[in-house]
Amino acid sequence: QLQLLESGPGLVEPSETLSLACSVSGGSISSNTYFWGWIRQPPGKGLEWIGSFYDSGTTFYNPSLKSRVTIHVDTSKNQFSLKLNSVTAADTAVYYCVRHLRYNYGYFDFWGQGTLVTVSS
Amino acid sequence: DIVMTQSPESLAVSLGERATINCKSSQTVLNTSNNRNYLGWYQQKPGQPPKLLIYWASTRESGVPDRFSGSGSGTDFTLTISSLQAEDVAVYYCQQYYSTPITFGQGTRLEIK
């Protein structure tokens, strides 16, 4: 059974870089059937897609965050990571790593449990 | 960007009654070359990640009870729960995957009346 597990600091200071990792088990991130990516959800609010990758490293991002976001892929560890720089309180959210199907941009069929990141000094 | 607008924002339905949630996209999400609508529905319970219910606007994900159904085409879509159960209390989201950026509706909170 596929499992996605997010990890990283729960507290980040304003203007610093948020860094999270997603460890994948039960499936390969090198599969050409899927995209893999990140979604976030501010407390009590809705869902925002951040960005994704395919083919072991080709990325595409939400334009609203593109200038601050980078997704890195480590196929040897079956992991991928998210870096979001120059964070503010508006970046406080639960961050989910996800898998989505490669039909246009895909529906999300597997989600990690999510990790809360708070931006505060 | 394709803007997804859900209605109502919240909904209270009696147990065993029908619940209907609407989703409207600002542009079509119908691919006329394959006649597929690139629209999904998700259920999110407190403290949990969203769970995929419906994709291609009307295809139920494996394991999803058949009281959940999706309909619609083009820009107007509906999620229907035919007979509300207590465990269906959740927030429901629609999502388009027709174009990037992938976008979600703002969510509809479903409660028991």
Short mmCIF file of C-alpha atoms in Angstrom, two decimals:
data_model
loop_
_atom_site.label_atom_id
_atom_site.label_comp_id
_atom_site.label_asym_id
_atom_site.label_seq_id
_atom_site.Cartn_x
_atom_site.Cartn_y
_atom_site.Cartn_z
CA GLN A 1 0.00 0.00 0.00
CA LEU A 2 1.33 3.40 -0.98
CA GLN A 3 2.28 5.69 1.88
CA LEU A 4 3.50 9.28 1.83
CA LEU A 5 5.08 10.77 4.92
CA GLU A 6 5.91 14.43 5.36
CA SER A 7 8.69 15.58 7.67
CA GLY A 8 10.32 18.84 8.63
CA PRO A 9 10.34 21.67 11.16
CA GLY A 10 7.00 22.69 12.58
CA LEU A 11 8.14 26.26 13.20
CA VAL A 12 9.88 28.60 10.78
CA GLU A 13 10.82 32.22 11.37
CA PRO A 14 9.56 34.95 9.06
CA SER A 15 11.78 35.63 6.02
CA GLU A 16 13.44 32.22 6.39
CA THR A 17 13.09 29.14 4.17
CA LEU A 18 10.52 26.44 4.83
CA SER A 19 11.92 22.98 4.04
CA LEU A 20 9.90 19.78 4.02
CA ALA A 21 10.54 16.26 2.80
CA CYS A 22 8.16 13.57 1.58
CA SER A 23 9.19 9.94 1.93
CA VAL A 24 7.31 7.54 -0.33
CA SER A 25 6.92 3.82 0.34
CA GLY A 26 4.95 1.18 -1.53
CA GLY A 27 5.47 2.88 -4.89
CA SER A 28 8.13 4.55 -6.99
CA ILE A 29 8.31 8.29 -7.63
CA SER A 30 9.99 7.39 -10.92
CA SER A 31 6.73 5.90 -12.24
CA ASN A 32 5.62 7.55 -15.49
CA THR A 33 1.95 7.09 -14.54
CA TYR A 34 1.92 9.77 -11.88
CA PHE A 35 2.78 13.28 -10.86
CA TRP A 36 3.98 13.91 -7.30
CA GLY A 37 3.62 17.20 -5.52
CA TRP A 38 2.59 19.46 -2.66
CA ILE A 39 -0.67 21.03 -1.53
CA ARG A 40 -1.18 23.29 1.47
CA GLN A 41 -4.12 24.26 3.63
CA PRO A 42 -4.04 27.24 6.01
CA PRO A 43 -5.83 26.52 9.30
CA GLY A 44 -9.59 26.57 8.77
CA LYS A 45 -9.25 27.41 5.08
CA GLY A 46 -9.24 25.72 1.68
CA LEU A 47 -6.72 23.84 -0.44
CA GLU A 48 -3.96 25.38 -2.56
CA TRP A 49 -1.85 23.39 -5.01
CA ILE A 50 1.81 24.44 -4.72
CA GLY A 51 3.64 22.47 -7.38
CA SER A 52 4.49 19.02 -8.73
CA PHE A 53 7.00 17.03 -10.75
CA TYR A 54 7.14 14.12 -13.16
CA ASP A 55 9.70 12.06 -15.01
CA SER A 56 12.04 12.18 -12.01
CA GLY A 57 12.44 15.91 -11.98
CA THR A 58 10.47 17.97 -14.48
CA THR A 59 8.60 20.48 -12.36
CA PHE A 60 5.59 22.74 -12.71
CA TYR A 61 4.44 25.26 -10.13
CA ASN A 62 1.50 27.42 -9.17
CA PRO A 63 2.34 30.85 -10.62
CA SER A 64 1.19 32.45 -7.36
CA LEU A 65 4.13 30.81 -5.56
CA LYS A 66 6.55 30.07 -8.39
CA SER A 67 9.05 32.78 -7.52
CA ARG A 68 9.54 31.30 -4.02
CA VAL A 69 9.15 27.54 -4.53
CA THR A 70 11.50 24.74 -5.49
CA ILE A 71 10.79 21.01 -5.55
CA HIS A 72 13.80 18.67 -5.43
CA VAL A 73 13.69 14.99 -6.27
CA ASP A 74 15.91 12.21 -4.91
CA THR A 75 15.00 9.02 -6.76
CA SER A 76 17.70 7.02 -4.94
CA LYS A 77 15.83 7.58 -1.66
CA ASN A 78 12.36 7.66 -3.24
CA GLN A 79 11.89 11.09 -1.66
CA PHE A 80 11.10 14.59 -2.78
CA SER A 81 11.27 17.89 -0.99
CA LEU A 82 9.75 21.34 -0.91
CA LYS A 83 11.54 24.60 -0.30
CA LEU A 84 9.59 27.81 0.10
CA ASN A 85 11.68 30.89 0.73
CA SER A 86 10.97 34.30 2.26
CA VAL A 87 8.06 32.95 4.29
CA THR A 88 5.51 35.11 6.09
CA ALA A 89 2.63 34.34 8.45
CA ALA A 90 0.47 33.76 5.35
CA ASP A 91 2.50 30.61 4.67
CA THR A 92 1.32 29.02 7.93
CA ALA A 93 -0.52 25.90 6.82
CA VAL A 94 -0.76 22.14 6.85
CA TYR A 95 1.43 20.93 4.01
CA TYR A 96 0.49 17.70 2.24
CA CYS A 97 2.55 15.65 -0.18
CA VAL A 98 0.38 14.04 -2.82
CA ARG A 99 0.27 11.78 -5.84
CA HIS A 100 -1.84 12.63 -8.87
CA LEU A 101 -2.68 10.90 -12.09
CA ARG A 102 -1.14 12.02 -15.36
CA TYR A 103 -4.35 13.00 -17.14
CA ASN A 104 -3.74 16.64 -18.03
CA TYR A 105 -2.89 17.77 -14.47
CA GLY A 106 -4.54 14.93 -12.62
CA TYR A 107 -6.77 14.18 -9.69
CA PHE A 108 -5.14 13.47 -6.31
CA ASP A 109 -5.57 9.84 -5.34
CA PHE A 110 -3.08 9.58 -2.46
CA TRP A 111 -2.30 12.11 0.25
CA GLY A 112 0.11 12.17 3.14
CA GLN A 113 -1.29 12.88 6.59
CA GLY A 114 0.07 16.40 6.41
CA THR A 115 2.39 18.43 8.60
CA LEU A 116 1.60 21.77 10.20
CA VAL A 117 4.15 24.49 9.61
CA THR A 118 3.79 27.68 11.60
CA VAL A 119 5.62 30.83 10.55
CA SER A 120 6.35 32.89 13.63
CA SER A 121 9.22 34.51 15.48
CA ASP B 1 -6.71 30.50 -13.72
CA ILE B 2 -9.93 28.49 -13.61
CA VAL B 3 -11.93 29.66 -10.59
CA MET B 4 -14.05 27.00 -8.91
CA THR B 5 -17.08 28.27 -6.99
CA GLN B 6 -19.05 25.97 -4.72
CA SER B 7 -22.53 26.46 -3.33
CA PRO B 8 -23.77 26.49 -0.72
CA GLU B 9 -20.91 27.27 1.67
CA SER B 10 -22.61 25.19 4.33
CA LEU B 11 -25.47 22.75 4.34
CA ALA B 12 -27.48 20.98 7.05
CA VAL B 13 -29.39 17.85 6.05
CA SER B 14 -31.36 15.31 8.08
CA LEU B 15 -30.08 11.75 8.35
CA GLY B 16 -31.37 9.66 5.46
CA GLU B 17 -32.14 12.70 3.32
CA ARG B 18 -30.45 13.83 0.11
CA ALA B 19 -27.57 16.31 0.14
CA THR B 20 -26.61 18.25 -2.98
CA ILE B 21 -23.47 20.34 -3.44
CA ASN B 22 -22.83 22.43 -6.53
CA CYS B 23 -19.58 23.43 -8.20
CA LYS B 24 -19.21 25.89 -11.05
CA SER B 25 -16.02 26.48 -13.00
CA SER B 26 -15.17 29.83 -14.63
CA GLN B 27 -14.18 28.01 -17.84
CA THR B 28 -15.10 24.66 -19.28
CA VAL B 29 -13.26 21.62 -17.94
CA LEU B 30 -14.66 19.38 -20.68
CA ASN B 31 -12.15 17.98 -23.13
CA THR B 32 -14.20 17.56 -26.28
CA SER B 33 -11.61 15.25 -27.86
CA ASN B 34 -12.36 12.51 -25.31
CA ASN B 35 -15.64 13.82 -23.86
CA ARG B 36 -14.22 13.79 -20.35
CA ASN B 37 -14.74 16.38 -17.66
CA TYR B 38 -11.55 16.99 -15.69
CA LEU B 39 -13.32 17.43 -12.36
CA GLY B 40 -12.86 15.68 -9.03
CA TRP B 41 -14.61 15.71 -5.66
CA TYR B 42 -13.01 15.22 -2.24
CA GLN B 43 -14.23 14.68 1.31
CA GLN B 44 -12.26 16.04 4.25
CA LYS B 45 -13.03 15.12 7.83
CA PRO B 46 -11.49 17.05 10.77
CA GLY B 47 -7.81 16.31 11.29
CA GLN B 48 -7.57 14.19 8.15
CA PRO B 49 -6.29 14.79 4.63
CA PRO B 50 -8.85 15.05 1.85
CA LYS B 51 -10.07 11.77 0.40
CA LEU B 52 -10.83 11.33 -3.30
CA LEU B 53 -14.50 10.46 -3.88
CA ILE B 54 -15.18 11.12 -7.56
CA TYR B 55 -13.06 11.74 -10.66
CA TRP B 56 -13.96 12.42 -14.30
CA ALA B 57 -16.94 14.22 -12.71
CA SER B 58 -18.91 11.01 -12.20
CA THR B 59 -16.59 8.02 -11.62
CA ARG B 60 -16.56 6.80 -8.04
CA GLU B 61 -13.18 5.97 -6.56
CA SER B 62 -12.79 2.36 -5.43
CA GLY B 63 -14.34 1.78 -2.01
CA VAL B 64 -16.54 4.88 -2.05
CA PRO B 65 -20.16 4.05 -1.11
CA ASP B 66 -22.64 4.21 -3.95
CA ARG B 67 -24.73 6.81 -2.12
CA PHE B 68 -22.13 9.30 -3.46
CA SER B 69 -22.61 10.32 -7.07
CA GLY B 70 -21.31 13.05 -9.33
CA SER B 71 -22.91 14.65 -12.34
CA GLY B 72 -22.62 17.59 -14.68
CA SER B 73 -20.57 18.69 -17.65
CA GLY B 74 -18.74 21.70 -18.99
CA THR B 75 -18.89 24.27 -16.22
CA ASP B 76 -21.62 23.03 -13.87
CA PHE B 77 -21.26 20.03 -11.59
CA THR B 78 -23.06 18.42 -8.67
CA LEU B 79 -22.10 16.03 -5.89
CA THR B 80 -25.08 14.18 -4.48
CA ILE B 81 -25.28 12.06 -1.35
CA SER B 82 -28.50 10.11 -1.78
CA SER B 83 -29.11 9.21 1.86
CA LEU B 84 -27.02 11.10 4.39
CA GLN B 85 -25.22 9.05 7.02
CA ALA B 86 -23.65 10.39 10.20
CA GLU B 87 -20.17 9.59 8.90
CA ASP B 88 -20.70 11.90 5.90
CA VAL B 89 -20.28 15.00 8.06
CA ALA B 90 -17.28 16.69 6.45
CA VAL B 91 -16.12 19.48 4.18
CA TYR B 92 -16.40 18.70 0.47
CA TYR B 93 -14.20 20.20 -2.25
CA CYS B 94 -14.34 20.15 -6.02
CA GLN B 95 -11.13 20.37 -8.06
CA GLN B 96 -10.35 20.94 -11.72
CA TYR B 97 -7.40 19.25 -13.38
CA TYR B 98 -8.06 20.55 -16.90
CA SER B 99 -5.43 23.26 -16.78
CA THR B 100 -2.68 24.63 -14.61
CA PRO B 101 -2.73 25.95 -11.98
CA ILE B 102 -4.81 23.14 -10.51
CA THR B 103 -7.55 24.79 -8.49
CA PHE B 104 -10.08 23.83 -5.83
CA GLY B 105 -13.44 25.19 -4.78
CA GLN B 106 -13.60 26.94 -1.43
CA GLY B 107 -15.34 23.99 0.22
CA THR B 108 -18.86 23.16 1.42
CA ARG B 109 -19.39 22.20 5.05
CA LEU B 110 -22.01 19.46 5.45
CA GLU B 111 -23.68 18.94 8.82
CA ILE B 112 -26.55 16.95 10.26
CA LYS B 113 -29.82 18.83 10.79
#
